[in-house]
């Protein structure tokens, strides 16, 4: 390990099912946070939109009732929980920025309950069952890491995970780990082979961001079946499989596909120093030849 | 499959050991090409620098004798082999561009023996046992796909495989598959755990390029032990594991870690059309926010 100071960070991850009752979801989230904090977690990551069902299965204007301003009820609740448990929390919310203007936003709380920073989901999906372009305006804050007492966090959200550009930009600005709150699952009508390919691809590409950038990746998904209120599709089987990978992309812990779980995993942040010495990918980037990355198509 | 025409392409991959005798290496390569062509391969991919040992284990000026101009002896040999077997060949060479100016270059031959295009390795590694910066000037042709009768090839070389930018730029310009001739292996002194992490990372990041871009990936490595002529290190155990992945990153075929192998694998190029309809990552790229990719560090 040469002369590198060891930095250990116990990270708690919460893989839950959710109901249509916000108060119930919040209460269960708080119980898990209390448990993980008691067990020593200093950073706790929840999944995407963890105060509600995944409401994007249909386009319904009534669902805008689920949005909260920042600051507001949402931040008041998780601010208190962070302060009382003295943990850093990465939470996720449906942000009402103004009348008719909404985002899918991650909020990071400091151990004293203050807000360290927010990240507005930059890449917004839209496919059958995931009608996010109806609800969320694409983020306008760019790819900016958030400084906290436990490290510099590269917080991204779900669909962002398919974009190596997002991970790279976070790490080029000093993110020490990548964090992905997520809500992804299977169409129950798909074949088992197709389901395997989808889940494997989802794990593979997030591990690859660890490899390309020499940082750990924390990905937290919801779990369980949620029906499509419109009845048009067979609903979504959220595939869980929340995981943490180290800076060589190695899996450190991986949750099940179907169970509610909360886990602690200890990250050794000093390994990035070692890995980047041996795999100095940042040294050899051909920045003179990357300009066309900003084109839609060449 | 909707109304999408099926395009099947039998690809032959050659995972060899090599000796210090160029003629012997070429003869064995030709024998494998003949065999694969007879079995129906229409595109054949060799590993990196397949006419010699991996000479970059030491910095030795005499090794510049191994370089060839383009056109020259190297292209004459593989041009004839491509023409006689009516196959497209992705070959790899130590290019002498001028006195004192050398590249690590992939050359693609058409079925009539003509040269379709060349790619000069853009990212050049340099670490103990892999002293490539001594031998190879970084490529100056950029990331340009090569048109052939079997499709548009995104040919990259070895160290390039760690850079999502390279894969993206190839695919943004129409590459229908990514091809990586490679020479990568273990330091025999590393622990088994470290060896596993390295090989897994190498497979993971290349599969991720398939996922991010919805194209197949063909990666061909050398195999076997080569000693370090300087005696400074324990040499390199080239880990083989050549593989082909489909456009969801799914492994289609994978060679062993230690055996000489030649294989045919049938790519279904029409699957990219399907995969990109369902996973429309190109649609949602935030090209307005990617500008800093061209910075060394933000």
XYZ file of C-alpha atoms in Angstrom:
596
model
C 0.000 0.000 0.000
C 3.054 2.306 -0.146
C 2.744 5.250 2.196
C -0.994 5.782 1.766
C -3.222 6.600 4.723
C -6.115 4.161 5.089
C -9.588 5.712 4.902
C -12.408 3.340 5.803
C -16.021 4.342 5.277
C -18.946 2.179 6.438
C -21.742 2.695 3.906
C -25.322 1.627 4.582
C -27.608 0.738 1.698
C -31.387 0.368 1.925
C -33.196 -1.829 -0.600
C -36.929 -1.470 0.097
C -40.341 -2.054 -1.325
C -42.685 0.939 -1.154
C -46.399 1.580 -0.761
C -48.673 4.392 -1.896
C -48.544 5.924 1.585
C -45.777 8.500 1.954
C -45.832 8.496 5.759
C -45.455 4.720 5.924
C -42.548 4.804 3.473
C -40.809 7.542 5.433
C -41.291 5.724 8.724
C -39.784 2.512 7.320
C -36.903 4.441 5.749
C -36.211 6.124 9.092
C -36.255 2.797 10.933
C -33.650 1.411 8.520
C -31.500 4.505 8.825
C -31.599 4.270 12.631
C -30.609 0.596 12.480
C -27.758 1.163 10.022
C -26.473 4.177 11.964
C -26.487 2.141 15.175
C -24.466 -0.519 13.361
C -21.872 2.082 12.411
C -22.834 3.396 8.972
C -21.577 6.924 8.379
C -23.054 7.308 4.881
C -26.513 5.948 4.054
C -27.899 5.656 0.536
C -31.583 5.194 -0.287
C -33.018 4.180 -3.654
C -34.678 6.486 -6.176
C -37.981 8.189 -5.248
C -38.139 6.242 -1.989
C -41.125 8.069 -0.509
C -43.651 6.733 -3.012
C -44.473 4.046 -5.502
C -42.688 4.437 -8.841
C -45.457 6.709 -10.154
C -43.984 7.073 -13.675
C -45.712 3.916 -14.921
C -48.470 6.204 -16.186
C -48.783 9.836 -17.255
C -51.195 11.243 -14.684
C -51.269 14.920 -13.733
C -52.509 14.058 -10.226
C -49.089 12.564 -9.513
C -47.619 16.055 -9.389
C -49.167 16.137 -5.886
C -46.262 13.880 -4.875
C -43.691 16.618 -5.518
C -42.121 18.755 -2.780
C -40.207 22.010 -2.875
C -36.626 22.182 -1.582
C -36.590 23.127 1.243
C -39.957 21.718 2.319
C -41.572 18.728 4.028
C -39.212 16.271 2.382
C -36.010 18.013 3.395
C -37.350 18.743 6.889
C -37.949 15.036 7.463
C -34.606 13.687 6.238
C -32.696 16.626 7.719
C -34.014 15.636 11.145
C -33.183 11.970 10.574
C -29.623 12.811 9.454
C -29.084 15.072 12.473
C -30.572 12.689 15.042
C -28.489 9.787 13.742
C -25.392 11.824 12.872
C -25.085 10.283 9.419
C -24.699 11.614 5.908
C -27.788 10.639 3.876
C -28.206 10.474 0.099
C -31.961 10.831 -0.433
C -34.047 11.125 -3.581
C -37.143 13.192 -4.266
C -39.627 14.468 -6.811
C -38.694 18.162 -6.659
C -41.262 20.877 -7.309
C -39.049 23.752 -8.392
C -41.904 25.996 -9.488
C -45.464 25.652 -10.673
C -45.177 23.420 -13.757
C -41.424 22.775 -13.305
C -40.285 19.534 -11.694
C -37.072 17.518 -11.370
C -35.902 14.098 -10.224
C -33.474 15.258 -7.565
C -31.020 13.711 -5.135
C -30.450 15.612 -1.897
C -27.427 15.024 0.318
C -27.769 15.765 4.046
C -24.850 16.408 6.389
C -24.583 14.875 9.866
C -25.848 18.157 11.357
C -28.975 18.067 9.177
C -27.837 20.739 6.739
C -28.103 20.217 2.993
C -24.656 19.624 1.452
C -25.917 19.845 -2.088
C -28.421 18.574 -4.607
C -28.120 16.822 -7.964
C -30.868 17.048 -10.578
C -31.020 13.936 -12.787
C -29.491 14.934 -16.100
C -30.492 11.994 -18.335
C -34.251 11.384 -18.355
C -35.586 8.083 -19.759
C -38.876 7.508 -21.470
C -40.076 4.101 -22.472
C -43.210 2.079 -21.829
C -43.729 1.960 -18.058
C -41.068 4.578 -17.397
C -42.672 7.820 -18.604
C -40.174 10.101 -16.911
C -40.026 12.756 -19.612
C -43.616 13.628 -18.689
C -42.709 14.373 -15.082
C -39.090 15.510 -14.946
C -37.339 18.408 -16.645
C -33.728 17.372 -17.341
C -31.335 18.687 -14.718
C -29.579 21.998 -15.242
C -26.910 21.783 -12.543
C -24.477 19.668 -14.560
C -22.248 16.949 -13.133
C -20.966 18.476 -9.909
C -19.695 16.374 -6.991
C -21.058 17.148 -3.540
C -18.642 17.757 -0.663
C -19.514 16.056 2.627
C -17.792 15.168 5.875
C -17.347 11.569 4.659
C -15.896 12.440 1.250
C -16.674 13.984 -2.129
C -19.729 12.240 -3.571
C -20.469 11.827 -7.269
C -24.241 11.472 -6.951
C -26.053 10.487 -10.136
C -29.534 8.983 -10.584
C -30.723 5.821 -12.355
C -30.734 6.404 -16.159
C -27.470 8.366 -15.733
C -25.863 5.010 -14.996
C -25.869 4.106 -18.705
C -23.723 7.137 -19.585
C -19.934 6.871 -19.138
C -19.743 10.622 -19.757
C -21.596 11.370 -16.501
C -19.312 9.162 -14.417
C -16.207 10.573 -16.072
C -17.224 14.196 -15.527
C -17.932 13.559 -11.843
C -14.542 11.915 -11.356
C -12.673 14.547 -13.357
C -13.962 16.989 -10.759
C -12.815 14.973 -7.782
C -15.676 12.612 -6.940
C -14.233 9.922 -4.654
C -17.120 7.539 -5.230
C -20.107 7.256 -7.556
C -23.585 6.821 -6.050
C -26.656 5.758 -8.036
C -30.114 5.764 -6.405
C -32.140 3.705 -8.866
C -35.592 2.346 -9.730
C -35.180 -0.294 -12.425
C -36.965 -3.556 -13.019
C -38.244 -6.148 -15.412
C -41.291 -6.243 -17.587
C -42.804 -9.502 -16.223
C -43.660 -10.485 -19.807
C -40.019 -10.628 -20.905
C -38.242 -13.972 -21.246
C -35.863 -15.134 -18.538
C -32.951 -14.752 -20.967
C -33.869 -11.155 -21.680
C -34.230 -10.456 -17.954
C -30.732 -11.886 -17.315
C -29.231 -9.774 -20.083
C -30.846 -6.594 -18.754
C -29.781 -7.061 -15.156
C -26.267 -8.151 -16.168
C -25.906 -5.126 -18.438
C -27.022 -2.843 -15.609
C -24.418 -4.283 -13.238
C -21.716 -4.422 -15.916
C -21.940 -0.808 -16.985
C -21.904 0.510 -13.421
C -18.906 -1.688 -12.541
C -17.228 -0.293 -15.658
C -17.533 3.253 -14.295
C -15.590 2.070 -11.253
C -12.943 0.541 -13.526
C -12.633 3.500 -15.905
C -12.305 5.992 -13.062
C -10.730 4.010 -10.231
C -13.460 4.789 -7.701
C -16.033 2.720 -5.771
C -19.629 2.599 -7.005
C -22.692 2.372 -4.744
C -25.929 1.489 -6.540
C -29.203 1.170 -4.623
C -32.357 -0.100 -6.313
C -35.910 -0.684 -5.084
C -37.339 -4.190 -5.034
C -40.714 -5.880 -5.420
C -43.597 -5.791 -7.856
C -45.601 -2.643 -8.578
C -48.651 -2.831 -10.807
C -49.375 -0.453 -13.662
C -52.408 1.616 -12.491
C -53.484 2.063 -16.112
C -53.519 -1.699 -16.726
C -51.771 -1.158 -20.062
C -48.668 -3.148 -19.105
C -47.989 -6.023 -16.714
C -46.329 -3.652 -14.261
C -42.708 -3.724 -13.110
C -40.737 -6.299 -11.123
C -38.064 -4.119 -9.553
C -34.986 -6.340 -9.527
C -33.217 -5.197 -6.369
C -29.601 -6.374 -6.768
C -28.301 -3.235 -5.080
C -24.526 -3.506 -4.947
C -21.257 -1.905 -4.019
C -18.161 -2.293 -6.201
C -14.567 -1.341 -5.458
C -12.271 0.771 -7.661
C -11.339 -2.178 -9.899
C -15.030 -2.889 -10.442
C -14.882 -5.838 -8.038
C -18.184 -6.625 -6.321
C -17.922 -6.008 -2.568
C -21.530 -6.729 -1.682
C -24.665 -7.513 -3.686
C -28.270 -7.729 -2.459
C -30.855 -10.233 -3.639
C -33.246 -9.721 -6.541
C -36.384 -9.986 -4.458
C -35.841 -9.298 -0.757
C -36.039 -6.165 1.373
C -32.534 -5.665 2.728
C -30.412 -3.179 4.571
C -26.675 -3.731 4.638
C -23.442 -2.159 5.722
C -20.379 -2.390 3.522
C -17.004 -0.902 4.431
C -15.344 1.031 1.621
C -11.580 1.434 1.701
C -11.296 4.801 -0.012
C -7.505 4.697 0.030
C -7.551 1.864 -2.524
C -8.304 4.427 -5.257
C -4.855 5.923 -4.711
C -3.280 2.515 -5.294
C -5.468 1.518 -8.202
C -4.902 4.765 -10.053
C -1.131 4.432 -9.599
C -1.222 1.015 -11.271
C -3.961 1.779 -13.778
C -3.202 5.417 -14.659
C -6.034 5.871 -17.135
C -6.320 9.570 -16.375
C -2.699 10.061 -17.479
C -3.299 8.919 -21.044
C -6.683 10.420 -21.970
C -6.551 11.866 -25.514
C -8.257 15.119 -24.658
C -7.011 16.534 -27.980
C -9.203 13.993 -29.781
C -12.385 13.863 -27.665
C -14.066 17.048 -28.897
C -16.717 15.239 -30.937
C -18.178 13.720 -27.742
C -20.321 16.861 -27.645
C -21.895 16.034 -31.024
C -25.253 14.265 -31.316
C -23.812 12.146 -34.137
C -20.616 12.523 -36.110
C -37.788 -8.394 -34.334
C -40.207 -5.933 -36.015
C -39.439 -5.442 -39.700
C -35.656 -5.610 -39.415
C -33.556 -7.464 -41.976
C -31.330 -10.088 -40.381
C -27.603 -9.641 -40.967
C -25.470 -12.553 -39.829
C -21.685 -12.304 -39.796
C -19.438 -15.269 -38.964
C -16.377 -13.839 -37.190
C -13.204 -15.862 -36.679
C -10.922 -15.089 -33.743
C -7.358 -16.349 -33.341
C -5.865 -16.646 -29.850
C -2.228 -17.688 -30.296
C 1.100 -17.921 -28.552
C 4.008 -16.403 -30.459
C 7.713 -17.044 -30.847
C 10.658 -14.797 -31.682
C 10.568 -15.977 -35.301
C 8.404 -13.751 -37.512
C 8.145 -16.278 -40.354
C 6.936 -18.997 -37.997
C 4.323 -16.678 -36.471
C 3.068 -15.609 -39.902
C 2.860 -19.209 -41.097
C 0.820 -20.239 -38.062
C -1.427 -17.184 -38.406
C -2.013 -18.033 -42.078
C -2.860 -21.640 -41.236
C -5.494 -20.470 -38.755
C -6.927 -17.962 -41.208
C -7.201 -20.681 -43.881
C -8.966 -22.986 -41.424
C -11.422 -20.325 -40.214
C -12.148 -19.153 -43.770
C -12.858 -22.740 -44.814
C -15.257 -23.017 -41.878
C -17.128 -19.948 -43.108
C -15.615 -16.938 -41.316
C -15.998 -13.729 -43.309
C -14.174 -11.469 -40.837
C -11.044 -12.679 -39.035
C -9.456 -10.858 -36.101
C -5.912 -11.462 -34.860
C -4.464 -10.293 -31.561
C -2.118 -7.325 -31.074
C 1.389 -7.461 -32.615
C 0.837 -11.045 -33.739
C 4.004 -11.389 -35.790
C 6.360 -11.238 -32.813
C 6.788 -11.711 -29.119
C 5.439 -8.823 -27.050
C 8.731 -6.941 -27.328
C 7.700 -4.028 -25.071
C 8.779 -5.851 -21.903
C 12.073 -3.983 -22.235
C 13.272 -0.753 -23.828
C 15.712 -1.971 -26.454
C 16.523 0.001 -29.606
C 17.215 -3.220 -31.542
C 13.496 -3.998 -31.364
C 12.835 -1.243 -33.894
C 14.068 -3.838 -36.424
C 10.656 -5.493 -35.935
C 8.817 -2.523 -37.491
C 7.548 -2.446 -41.072
C 6.417 0.367 -43.338
C 2.864 0.432 -44.713
C 2.816 -0.742 -47.447
C 5.660 -3.226 -47.022
C 6.431 -6.856 -46.178
C 3.718 -7.002 -43.527
C 0.911 -5.708 -45.710
C 2.078 -7.790 -48.684
C 1.788 -10.960 -46.597
C -1.656 -10.373 -45.084
C -2.985 -8.827 -48.293
C -2.207 -12.074 -50.097
C -3.785 -14.146 -47.304
C -6.959 -12.032 -47.329
C -7.232 -12.264 -51.123
C -6.539 -15.998 -51.334
C -9.096 -16.771 -48.623
C -11.576 -14.038 -49.594
C -11.932 -12.791 -46.019
C -11.706 -9.427 -44.317
C -8.745 -9.473 -41.890
C -8.056 -7.180 -38.923
C -4.292 -7.408 -38.446
C -1.916 -5.585 -36.122
C 1.600 -4.342 -36.720
C 4.520 -2.303 -35.466
C 4.423 0.449 -38.094
C 7.571 2.260 -39.195
C 6.147 5.522 -40.476
C 9.506 7.229 -40.875
C 13.012 6.976 -39.469
C 12.472 7.474 -35.714
C 8.660 7.545 -35.974
C 6.708 4.396 -35.113
C 3.105 3.462 -34.290
C 1.114 0.509 -32.987
C -1.223 0.118 -35.930
C -4.159 -2.045 -36.922
C -4.564 -2.692 -40.647
C -7.823 -3.909 -42.171
C -7.627 -5.908 -45.419
C -10.531 -6.349 -47.824
C -11.413 -9.687 -49.446
C -9.582 -8.594 -52.611
C -6.408 -7.917 -50.648
C -6.697 -4.140 -50.713
C -6.236 -2.101 -47.536
C -9.597 -0.732 -46.301
C -8.021 1.488 -43.691
C -5.637 1.682 -40.777
C -6.043 2.714 -37.126
C -3.101 3.989 -35.104
C -3.456 3.191 -31.395
C -4.439 6.440 -29.694
C -3.919 5.585 -26.003
C -0.409 4.322 -25.254
C 0.285 2.601 -21.912
C 3.499 2.590 -19.983
C 3.999 0.548 -16.878
C 6.532 -2.044 -15.736
C 6.683 -4.742 -18.428
C 4.628 -2.700 -20.898
C 7.016 0.067 -21.999
C 4.943 1.139 -24.982
C 5.616 4.856 -24.745
C 9.230 4.061 -25.692
C 8.186 2.416 -28.957
C 4.915 3.947 -30.122
C 4.006 7.532 -30.919
C 0.326 8.050 -30.012
C -1.934 7.783 -33.057
C -2.852 10.908 -35.019
C -5.726 9.577 -37.111
C -8.377 9.920 -34.414
C -11.268 7.531 -33.864
C -12.459 6.768 -37.386
C -14.412 3.622 -38.270
C -13.198 1.596 -41.258
C -15.659 0.656 -44.008
C -15.489 -2.924 -45.251
C -17.632 -5.324 -47.236
C -18.750 -7.003 -43.982
C -19.672 -3.801 -42.131
C -18.293 -0.634 -40.575
C -15.589 -1.609 -38.091
C -14.646 0.375 -34.984
C -11.092 -0.922 -34.667
C -9.257 0.066 -31.487
C -6.186 -1.485 -29.857
C -5.586 -2.851 -26.338
C -5.113 0.095 -23.888
C -7.881 1.931 -25.796
C -10.259 -0.601 -24.257
C -10.124 1.217 -20.900
C -11.466 4.450 -22.435
C -15.234 4.803 -22.921
C -14.536 7.939 -24.954
C -12.857 5.903 -27.710
C -15.743 3.453 -28.000
C -18.312 6.255 -27.979
C -16.564 8.267 -30.694
C -16.325 5.209 -32.945
C -20.030 4.461 -32.513
C -21.095 8.087 -32.931
C -19.519 7.834 -36.376
C -21.336 4.676 -37.345
C -19.148 1.785 -36.169
C -21.344 -1.334 -36.214
C -19.019 -3.303 -33.956
C -15.972 -2.628 -31.792
C -12.820 -4.711 -32.323
C -9.901 -4.844 -29.871
C -6.686 -6.686 -30.808
C -4.963 -6.973 -27.449
C -1.852 -8.163 -25.598
C -2.598 -8.172 -21.897
C -1.536 -10.508 -19.124
C -0.661 -11.061 -15.535
C 2.467 -10.373 -13.592
C 3.081 -13.945 -12.323
C 4.018 -12.481 -8.926
C 0.533 -11.030 -8.331
C -1.907 -12.811 -6.011
C -4.701 -14.916 -7.452
C -7.240 -12.381 -6.143
C -5.487 -9.532 -7.908
C -5.294 -11.575 -11.112
C -9.062 -12.251 -10.941
C -9.826 -8.564 -10.412
C -7.664 -7.526 -13.359
C -9.109 -10.013 -15.828
C -12.678 -9.335 -14.654
C -12.159 -5.577 -14.992
C -10.809 -6.071 -18.517
C -13.856 -8.101 -19.558
C -16.289 -5.817 -17.702
C -15.177 -2.570 -19.278
C -15.226 -3.978 -22.805
C -18.697 -5.460 -22.260
C -19.750 -2.032 -21.010
C -18.781 -0.456 -24.343
C -21.188 -2.893 -25.994
C -23.912 -1.881 -23.521
C -23.353 1.878 -23.726
C -23.369 1.841 -27.518
C -25.584 -1.103 -28.446
C -22.970 -2.825 -30.615
C -21.097 -6.153 -30.475
C -17.528 -6.219 -29.168
C -14.799 -8.564 -30.433
C -11.695 -8.728 -28.242
C -8.744 -10.950 -29.184
C -5.811 -11.454 -26.824
C -2.611 -13.471 -27.031
C -2.002 -16.343 -24.645
C 0.926 -18.038 -22.924
C 3.969 -17.001 -20.934
C 6.678 -14.709 -22.324
C 9.779 -14.056 -20.273
C 11.264 -10.627 -19.652
C 14.543 -10.586 -21.645
C 16.009 -8.113 -19.143
C 15.262 -10.403 -16.206
C 13.971 -7.423 -14.220
C 10.444 -8.802 -13.881
C 8.942 -12.282 -13.826
C 7.646 -11.845 -17.373
C 4.009 -11.849 -18.470
C 1.366 -14.572 -18.420
C -0.889 -13.429 -21.256
C -4.359 -14.367 -20.064
C -6.100 -15.253 -23.326
C -9.849 -15.019 -22.553
C -10.560 -13.600 -26.000
C -14.296 -13.047 -26.247
C -17.202 -11.798 -28.275
C -20.111 -9.933 -26.647
C -23.444 -8.942 -28.160
C -25.007 -5.460 -28.091
C -26.367 -5.890 -24.560
C -22.893 -6.873 -23.375
C -23.913 -10.534 -23.222
C -21.024 -12.975 -23.700
C -21.469 -14.949 -26.924
C -18.199 -16.850 -26.808
C -15.152 -16.795 -24.540
C -11.805 -18.551 -24.990
C -9.745 -20.151 -22.238
C -7.068 -18.384 -20.198
C -4.241 -20.652 -21.312
C -4.941 -22.489 -24.575
C -4.233 -21.699 -28.213
C -7.645 -21.444 -29.852
C -9.305 -20.420 -33.062
C -13.082 -20.011 -33.057
C -15.960 -18.889 -35.184
C -18.802 -16.931 -33.651
C -21.832 -15.711 -35.607
C -22.767 -12.090 -34.926
C -26.342 -11.028 -35.577
C -25.717 -7.405 -36.553
C -29.435 -6.668 -36.839
C -29.788 -7.024 -33.049
C -28.265 -3.545 -32.647
C -31.331 -2.061 -34.332
C -33.572 -3.777 -31.777
C -31.415 -3.059 -28.763
C -31.080 0.632 -29.584
C -34.866 0.930 -30.022
C -35.377 -0.417 -26.494
C -32.338 1.173 -24.896
C -32.187 4.518 -26.720
C -29.128 5.849 -24.938
C -28.087 7.940 -27.935
C -31.397 9.825 -27.732
C -30.776 11.238 -24.275
C -27.082 12.160 -24.280
C -26.591 15.580 -22.620
C -24.285 16.963 -25.273
C -24.902 20.444 -23.842
C -23.181 19.343 -20.614
C -20.312 17.132 -21.847
C -17.868 19.867 -22.871
C -15.513 19.326 -19.943
C -14.707 15.797 -21.207
C -11.918 17.505 -23.154
C -10.290 18.788 -19.963
C -7.393 16.974 -18.302
C -9.022 17.636 -14.916
C -11.880 19.926 -13.960
